[in-house]
Amino acid sequence: MSRLPAPPSELVSFLEGLPEPHILLDDRHHILAANGAYRRQFGVAGSVVGLTCHAVSHHASVPCDQAGESCPMAQACASGQRERVLHVHHTPLGEEYVQIELTPVAGAEGGPGFFVEKMVLLPVAAQPVPSAQGLIGRSPAFQRMLGLVARVAPSRAAVLLLGESGTGKELVAHAVHQGSVRARRALVPVDCSSMPEALFESELFGHEKGAFTGATQARPGLVEAADGGTLFLDEVGDIPLPLQVKLLRLLETGTYRRVGSTEQRHADLRVVSATHRNLQHMVVEGRFREDLYYRLSTFPIHLPPLREREGDTALLARALLERVAPPPRMLHLSGAALALLEAQPYPGNVRELRNLLERTALLCDGDAIGAEQVQQALACGLPPLAGGVEQGAGAPPALSVTPRRSPALGDDALRHALAAHQGSRAALARQLGISERSLYRRLKTLSALR
């Protein structure tokens, strides 16, 4: 290896005093310095100076852009400015999501002589491998969503989470809160769909004694409880139209009044809202205020449905099994069972997957879940809803929601199912939830690939 450039001592000293993990790189990805915060947070044993960043963080022999990931250094060289990306790094706790912020530092002749890389473990997600807690996923769609969460979480911007039922909007709301400066204060959820219109204003803003029949004492509302923290408005599309104007006033001025009071109160809070409805359609139909929509949707984030998260079903299934069948019971999925799970369309998304796994666990007497238990759980489940999912929650109106078909069943998963199955091809097709013609076409393709 050629001799590394000597980093400016002032820059190394400056990085050492920063509380966040930082490393200093040359233009060939070699680490020139690593501060104490980096060594403590990532548990580095020995010096990393002289090693490449991709070898340390990814255990890879080539830079990220040659291994299927975005390389912040390549982006910074192209743009000449700071770049941010979301990566999965190897850490002492396993693989974890890390927010990378790389800044070029001009050299003596004006070109980028060094690169300062800041790394922050995301408090918004668990390890991308199976875990009993947190957001879980490795698919490109999931990582794009998580990257947006990481960007907006530290800001004050209002966030609107758009997605079908069961995609994990409340978990993402917690992620936004945990990644913000308000994480030490309360996250207060408001279930807008279950609150009667007559009580909504009182629950949200509070009321004074005698404000209405039954108000025997003054009571603070949920807005007051969220002061200094985050107010999470779940299913915001269900807020009654007459009350939307009062919510708009809170968002615009930070002020509100308790029911039965003329005193104007102030609340310092951030609003995260969520809905499975198409608010743009509701605005056009006059069922949702346009000005409120724009206040809530400063930073909209679309949560991908499970059918668009290729490969995540297996990760989620293993993690969810820990929740529906906690220790000392230790269940595991056979290859055929996993193949069958991955072949389902899941109109109810992660919530439906959890319900299916809970049924399957109850039908399993041993510690290994086979395809027959999954098939039995599918057979005793509810039939698909006739109306399907309401169209357009954060997606273009022209797109329709279609079930995931047989191509979502990967080649390896199909081989596992084929090896484990002892019956006819017709029975295997029924087990996988596909037609016999589709099965034979897939088997023909597999045969041609050998």
Short mmCIF file of N, CA and C in Angstrom, two decimals, residues 131 136 315-325 350 353-354 357:
data_model
loop_
_atom_site.label_atom_id
_atom_site.label_comp_id
_atom_site.label_asym_id
_atom_site.label_seq_id
_atom_site.Cartn_x
_atom_site.Cartn_y
_atom_site.Cartn_z
N SER A 131 -35.50 -9.27 14.84
CA SER A 131 -35.44 -8.73 16.19
C SER A 131 -36.85 -8.66 16.73
N ILE A 136 -38.24 -3.35 11.16
CA ILE A 136 -37.42 -4.44 10.63
C ILE A 136 -37.56 -4.48 9.12
N LEU A 315 -37.73 -11.94 7.20
CA LEU A 315 -37.20 -11.25 8.38
C LEU A 315 -38.30 -10.97 9.39
N LEU A 316 -39.42 -10.47 8.89
CA LEU A 316 -40.54 -10.14 9.77
C LEU A 316 -41.12 -11.39 10.42
N ALA A 317 -41.24 -12.46 9.64
CA ALA A 317 -41.84 -13.68 10.17
C ALA A 317 -41.04 -14.21 11.36
N ARG A 318 -39.72 -14.24 11.24
CA ARG A 318 -38.89 -14.75 12.33
C ARG A 318 -39.00 -13.86 13.56
N ALA A 319 -39.04 -12.54 13.35
CA ALA A 319 -39.15 -11.63 14.48
C ALA A 319 -40.52 -11.71 15.13
N LEU A 320 -41.57 -11.80 14.30
CA LEU A 320 -42.93 -11.84 14.84
C LEU A 320 -43.19 -13.14 15.60
N LEU A 321 -42.53 -14.21 15.20
CA LEU A 321 -42.69 -15.46 15.94
C LEU A 321 -42.25 -15.31 17.39
N GLU A 322 -41.23 -14.48 17.63
CA GLU A 322 -40.78 -14.25 19.00
C GLU A 322 -41.84 -13.54 19.82
N ARG A 323 -42.71 -12.78 19.14
CA ARG A 323 -43.75 -12.03 19.86
C ARG A 323 -44.98 -12.89 20.10
N VAL A 324 -45.37 -13.69 19.09
CA VAL A 324 -46.59 -14.49 19.24
C VAL A 324 -46.32 -15.79 19.98
N ALA A 325 -45.06 -16.24 20.01
CA ALA A 325 -44.70 -17.45 20.75
C ALA A 325 -43.41 -17.19 21.51
N VAL A 350 -48.35 -6.13 7.47
CA VAL A 350 -47.64 -6.77 8.57
C VAL A 350 -48.62 -7.24 9.64
N LEU A 353 -49.81 -10.57 8.53
CA LEU A 353 -48.75 -11.57 8.70
C LEU A 353 -48.66 -12.00 10.16
N ARG A 354 -48.74 -11.05 11.07
CA ARG A 354 -48.69 -11.41 12.50
C ARG A 354 -49.86 -12.30 12.88
N LEU A 357 -49.29 -15.79 11.61
CA LEU A 357 -48.27 -16.50 12.39
C LEU A 357 -48.81 -16.93 13.75
#
